[in-house]
Amino acid sequence: MTTLGPMGVEGVAAAARVTSVRRRRHGSTPASVALLVISGIWLFPIYYMLIDAFKPNNDLLHYPPQLWPAQWTLANFQEAFKVNGAGPTVPQPSFLTSLFVSAVVALVVVAFSMAVSLFASLAVARFNFRGRGTMLVALLVAQMVPFASLLIPIFIELNKVGLIATIPALIIAYVAPVLPFTIWTLRGFVASVPVDIEEAALTDGCSRLSAFWKVILPLIAPGLVATSIFAFILAWNDYVYAYIILGNSGTVFGQTEETASVWLFGLINPSRVTPWGELFAASLIFTLPVMIFFLIIQRRLAAGLTAGAVKT
Amino acid sequence: MSGDEPPAPAGPGGAAPATPRAQRRLVGRWVPYALSSPSLLVLAAIVGFPLVFCLVISFQEFGGYQLVTGGPTIWVGFKNYQDLFTGQFVPVLVRTLFFLIGTVGATLVIGLGMAMLMRRAHTWARIVLTVVLVAVWAVPQITAAQIFIWIFDPVYGVANWLLSALHLGSYLSLSHNQWYNYPISVLALAGTVVVWGAVPFVAITLFAGLLQIPEELYEAARVDGAGWLSQLRTITVPLLTPILLLLGVLSVIWDFNVYNQVAVLQNVGGISNQTTIFGVWAYDVGFVGNNYGAGAAVTMLGVLLLCIVTGAAVRMMVRGTRT
Amino acid sequence: MVKRRLISTAAVALLTAGLAACGSSSTGSSGSPTAPAHVTLNVWLMSGSAPASLVTAWNQQFEQAHPNVTVNVSLQQWTGIVTKTDTALATTQAPDVLEMGNTYVASFAATGGLADLSSVSWPNQSTWLQSLQEAGTYNSKLYGIPYYAGDRIAIYNTNMFAKAGITSTPTTTTELLSDCAQIKATEPSGTSCIYIPGEYWYAMDSFLFGEPGNGTSAIATKSGGTWSAQFSSSADQTALNWIYTNLFQTGYDLAPATQNDTTTTTNTVFDSSKAAIIVEPGWDYASVYGTGTSFTASDVGSFALPGYTSSAPMPTFLGGSNLGVAEKSANKTLAEEYIQMVEGTQYQSEMATVGGVIPNSTTLLNLQAENPPLNTAAQAAKTSWFTPNSPQEATVENDSYYEDLLGAIFSGQQTASAAASTYDSQIDSVLNGS
C-alpha cells in the first residue's frame, strides 16, 4: 500500500518548498527535457483513462486505438450511474450508493481517528509519563505491521461479535493502520509548537483547554490536514477489507451496500465482456476526490510545514 | 524523529516540585493516560490482539465450520505450517522474491533517477513532474491495474499497437491472449502497475534527500574531473544511504503484501496458481480455501519473513527514537 | 470543552454510520401469530439460471400468498461465489434462500451453514433426478433441494458445415476431426472449427470421462476414505494429449488456452462466424439465433458431443443448481415454502419450457421432446459425469486447480504428465481436507 508515509509528507513539502525558493539559477535543459518525457510516460495511463471515459463504445473497441477522441460523449457516465441496467446477466448495483458508502466510511474514519490520535499525540508530546517511551516504540513497530496481515484475525473477531457486513465494522477495521502513523506525525507537530506560546496564553488567563483550542490547534492544523488525508485515502482506496468485512450482501436505501472500490473491482468479470468506457468513467469519478486533495495539499502543506517545521 | 520534550528548566521528567514546570501543572497526572488510552485501546483491539489471535489460530484447525458455528477449534500444533511447507510455500516464496527484487529494484532505481534529474532541471520542469507524480500517487491500485489491463488488451490495446508501430510486434507478440499464457508476463504486468504507483513517493522523498547534499561536494568532484557516474557512486548514494534504506524497507514491506493488482489480473485469466505471490496466497488459502487456520499460518510466516528482512533497519530506527 | 465538541462530533458521525448500517438487509421476523411484522425474504439466485419473467411470476405469487412478506432477489455472479457464500453463511447477513451450484452443496453443508431440510416434505421428491438429489445430500441429510440441471451440447453453424461439404453431424471423434479438416480448408484463417477455451473444464473433462474404462472416476477416486486425483492415470493422459494434439496443435481450436469459458463471449465468437462449433449449455441455444444475432433458426443446429466410438456420445457434465436455506436465517419456514413453490411441478415445467433447462423431476423430462436442442441436452444427460462428492470439492474448484491444470497443458507450458503430477498432489491435499 503506497500511501502518504511519514517521509512522504516531508518529501512533498520539500519538493514544493524548493519550487518556490530559487536555489539554482540555471537549470539544465537536457534534464528538463528528460523530465518532460518522463512526465509524459508516467502520466499516460491517467490521460488514457481520462479520454477513454469520454469515448463512445464503438471508438473504444476500435483498432488502431485513438489517442485523442474522435467523438466525445457522456454516455459512459450515464451508464455508470444507471441502476439495475447495464450488465447483461446481473443488474448493476448502484454506483452512487457505493460512492455514498465509501464516503461515509472514509469520513467517519477520519473524524474518529483524528480525534483519538490528537489526544494521544498531545499526551505523548506534551507530557512525560511512565510508559511514554514504550508507547513510542510500540507505535513505530505497529507501523511496520502489514495491514493485509490483520485481515483474517480481524474478520474472525468482528464476526464473533456479529458485526461483519456492517459499516461500523469496516470503520473499526480501517482505524487500526491509520492510528500509529497519525499519532506519530501529530506528535511531531504538537511538539514543534513552542511551549512559550502556550505559556503566554496561560498567563493571559486562558484555561489549559482553551489554550489548546486557540493556540495549539491552529498551529498544528496543517498536520491535521495531512494526516486526515492519509486516513481518508486508506479508507477510500482500499479493496480487500471492504470486500471481506463489508462485502456486498447487505442493502442500504434499497441498494447494494458496498464501497466504490468493490463496485469497480466487480466490473471486470469473466462472465461478461468488460464495459471499458463505463469502467473508466466511474474510475475517474472515484479517483477525483483523492487527486484533488493531493494536488491542493501539495502547496498548502509546504506552507504549513515551513511554519511549524517537522523535526527529524 | 527523536523524542523532543518541551525544554524543562531542570530535572528529568520535571517531577521536582521546585521546577517552574511543576508549578505550571494545571492538570492532574492522570491526564496523559486519559488522553492516550482511547488510542491504546483501539490499537490493542485492532492491531495487538489480532496479531496474537492470528498466531493462536495458526496452530488450530479453524475452517468454515468454526467460522459458521463458532464451534470448538482443534489444536493441531504445527500441522498448518507443515502442510504449507509441503505445499506451495517454496514456489510462492521464490516467485515473491523475484517479484520483490524486480519491483523494489525498479522503484528505487527509477525513483533515484527521477530525483537526480529533478535536481538538475529547470524549476518549471520540476513542477510539471511533481504534479504528475502527485496525480499518479492518488490513483487507487485497483484502478491502476484496470487501466493497465486495458492498455495491454490483446486486441484493442495501445501497447500492442505501439509495438507493431515500432515494428517490435514480431518479437513480443501480445495477440491472441498469448501473454496471459505465461505467468511471467502476468507478473511482469502486475509489477509494472506496482512500480508505476510506487515511484512517485520514492522519487519525491529522494529528491528531498538530495537537497540535503551540498552543491559544493558535486562541484569539487566535477573540478576533479569525476563524471556523473562517479559522482553518483561516491557522493550521492553514500549520503543517501539512510533514506534509501528506509525506502527500501518500506517498499519491501508493501510489495511483499501486494494483493490488489495481482488479484485484478488473475480475474481476467491465466494460470492463477502460478501467479500467486505471498499477499495473494494468504487470501487464497484463508478465504478462497475457507481455511482460516492455514491462512493465519501463511500470515504469520509473512510477518516473520518481513521481520527478518527488515529487522536490522527497524532496530536502527527504534534506536533513533531514544536519542 | 474542546474534547466534548470533538467527542460529540465523532458520536454524531458514528450515529450516522450506525443509521446507514441499519439500512442493511433486515431479516427481522417477529414470529408472532397475531400480527406478523413485515418480513423481507432474501433470495440469492445465480445469474443466467432462471428467466427473469419466471422469477417475477413466482415472486408475485409468493407475495400474494404472504402479504407481510417482500421477496428481495439478489442475482449473483458465479465468479467468487464460493468465497462470498462461505463468509455470508457465517454472518447475520446470510440469505434466507440461496441457489448453489450442485458441486458446492456438500462444502457449504460441511461448514454447518446450511439448514437441514430432511424433515420437510417436498413436491416430487420421489422422482427427483438422482444426480441432483445426491449432490444435495451430505452425511445422509438433505441440504440442497434440486432446482434444475443443465448439460452441454455442441451448437454448430449449418452454413459452414454445408460449405465444407459436411452432410451429417459427427457421431464419433474421428468424424469430428475429419469435419474440422474440411472446415479449416474452406474457412479463412483465424476461424476455429470447434471453439472450446482451454480452461473450460466442464467441456474438456468430458473427453477424459469418455475414455474407455474411465467410468466415473476420471477426476478422482476414493478408496478407504482417501481421495486420489486421477489426472496422471493413463486414460486421462491419453485424453489430455488427444485434446492438445488434435484440437490445439492442429489449430482446430483457436480459443484462448488459459481462459475459462464465458457464454456471452463465446456466443459473440460464434455470431461473428469465427467458430463453426461451440460447446454451451442447452439453454444457450436460444440465444445464438434470432433478434440481436446474425443468424436465423435455420442457420444453427445442435448435436451431442461425439464420443470416441459410435456407441455413445461423450459423457456430459451434469451441472445444475440446488436451493438451500441458511442455518442462520431467521425465516426458515418462509424460506422452505418459497423453495417448495419454485421446485414444484408448475414452475419446474416452465423452467423446462421457458428456461430451457432440465427440470428436477423425471416426470417432466418429456416436456422438451418437441424442442430438438433441448431434447439433445436431455438425452445427453443420460450419460453424465460429476465432480468428486467431497466437502472440499468447492475449494478445489474455487482455487482454480482444474483450470490451471488444463491451461498449463493446452498453452504448451507443461506436458500433460508434468502438469498432472503437479496438480494431482495439490488436489489430493485439498480433497483430503488438509
XYZ file of C-alpha atoms in Angstrom, chain A residues 112-264:
153
model
C -12.686 9.217 14.686
C -9.006 8.668 14.125
C -8.233 12.386 14.192
C -9.984 12.839 17.497
C -8.429 9.816 19.111
C -4.933 10.355 17.779
C -4.988 14.042 18.634
C -5.472 13.215 22.280
C -2.776 10.606 22.189
C -0.305 12.850 20.421
C -0.938 15.567 22.974
C -0.177 13.122 25.709
C 2.999 11.904 24.125
C 4.309 15.283 23.062
C 3.381 17.448 25.996
C 3.679 15.144 28.933
C 6.317 12.925 30.268
C 4.775 9.893 31.811
C 5.804 6.417 32.535
C 5.385 4.181 29.533
C 5.799 7.031 27.101
C 8.943 5.597 25.589
C 7.424 2.173 25.287
C 4.398 3.653 23.668
C 6.539 5.391 21.057
C 8.343 2.198 20.231
C 5.054 0.343 20.035
C 3.724 2.954 17.627
C 6.761 2.594 15.429
C 6.566 -1.169 15.373
C 2.831 -1.012 14.716
C 3.515 0.993 11.577
C 5.592 -1.891 10.324
C 2.837 -4.465 10.621
C 1.443 -5.030 7.168
C -2.180 -4.053 7.102
C -3.094 -7.040 4.953
C -1.849 -9.458 7.591
C -4.516 -8.450 10.022
C -7.382 -9.301 7.700
C -8.053 -12.849 8.834
C -7.992 -12.288 12.594
C -9.914 -9.022 12.346
C -12.503 -10.759 10.205
C -12.933 -13.569 12.702
C -13.032 -11.178 15.640
C -15.659 -8.958 14.063
C -17.676 -11.996 13.057
C -17.732 -13.232 16.629
C -19.351 -10.003 17.758
C -21.766 -10.179 14.870
C -20.577 -7.026 13.170
C -19.487 -8.445 9.842
C -21.140 -6.894 6.799
C -21.950 -3.703 8.663
C -20.449 -0.309 8.038
C -19.256 0.243 11.634
C -17.160 -2.917 11.316
C -15.338 -1.550 8.316
C -14.756 1.747 10.069
C -13.235 -0.019 13.032
C -11.002 -2.072 10.765
C -9.626 0.970 8.980
C -8.767 2.872 12.118
C -6.112 0.293 13.002
C -3.497 1.088 10.369
C -4.242 4.776 10.497
C -3.628 5.452 14.177
C 0.071 4.676 14.549
C 1.004 6.945 11.684
C -1.321 9.781 12.666
C -0.253 9.773 16.305
C 3.376 9.723 15.274
C 3.038 12.598 12.846
C 0.795 14.749 15.016
C 3.210 14.248 17.862
C 5.877 15.952 15.792
C 3.577 18.835 15.032
C 2.462 19.300 18.610
C 5.994 19.114 19.894
C 7.111 21.773 17.465
C 4.751 24.338 18.911
C 6.975 26.282 21.295
C 5.990 25.955 24.905
C 6.400 29.695 25.341
C 3.381 30.456 23.228
C 1.343 28.130 25.330
C 2.782 29.650 28.476
C 1.895 33.088 27.248
C -1.674 32.071 26.665
C -1.889 30.539 30.085
C -0.521 33.585 31.832
C -3.051 35.625 29.934
C -5.701 33.796 31.856
C -6.711 31.036 29.450
C -7.509 27.680 30.840
C -5.435 24.783 29.608
C -8.234 23.682 27.369
C -8.830 26.996 25.708
C -5.098 27.425 25.288
C -5.208 24.204 23.350
C -8.141 25.340 21.307
C -6.885 28.810 20.488
C -3.173 28.287 20.321
C -2.085 24.743 19.601
C -4.872 23.657 17.332
C -4.420 26.386 14.707
C -0.689 25.790 14.631
C -0.995 22.072 14.070
C -3.811 22.451 11.565
C -1.600 21.583 8.585
C -0.575 18.414 10.337
C -4.190 17.569 10.965
C -4.949 18.157 7.321
C -2.095 15.963 6.135
C -2.859 13.094 8.465
C -6.571 13.248 7.847
C -5.920 12.943 4.146
C -3.782 9.889 4.785
C -6.638 8.338 6.737
C -9.148 9.269 4.053
C -7.092 7.749 1.254
C -6.611 4.498 3.100
C -10.302 4.081 3.698
C -11.352 5.333 0.281
C -8.975 3.290 -1.889
C -8.885 0.002 -0.058
C -10.420 -3.065 -1.644
C -9.724 -6.262 0.292
C -11.041 -5.164 3.637
C -14.059 -3.552 2.044
C -14.862 -6.803 0.255
C -14.326 -9.202 3.124
C -15.613 -7.152 6.033
C -18.414 -5.248 4.392
C -18.930 -7.311 1.264
C -21.906 -6.737 -0.942
C -24.594 -8.791 0.698
C -26.366 -6.091 2.609
C -28.572 -3.312 1.403
C -28.740 0.362 2.221
C -31.521 2.575 0.894
C -32.682 -0.453 -1.028
C -29.430 -0.677 -2.949
C -26.456 -2.974 -2.670
C -24.286 -1.968 0.234
C -20.703 -1.963 -0.967
C -17.883 0.510 -1.296
C -16.963 2.077 -4.600
C -13.729 0.105 -4.813
C -15.654 -3.165 -4.572
C -18.087 -1.918 -7.185
C -15.219 -1.117 -9.553
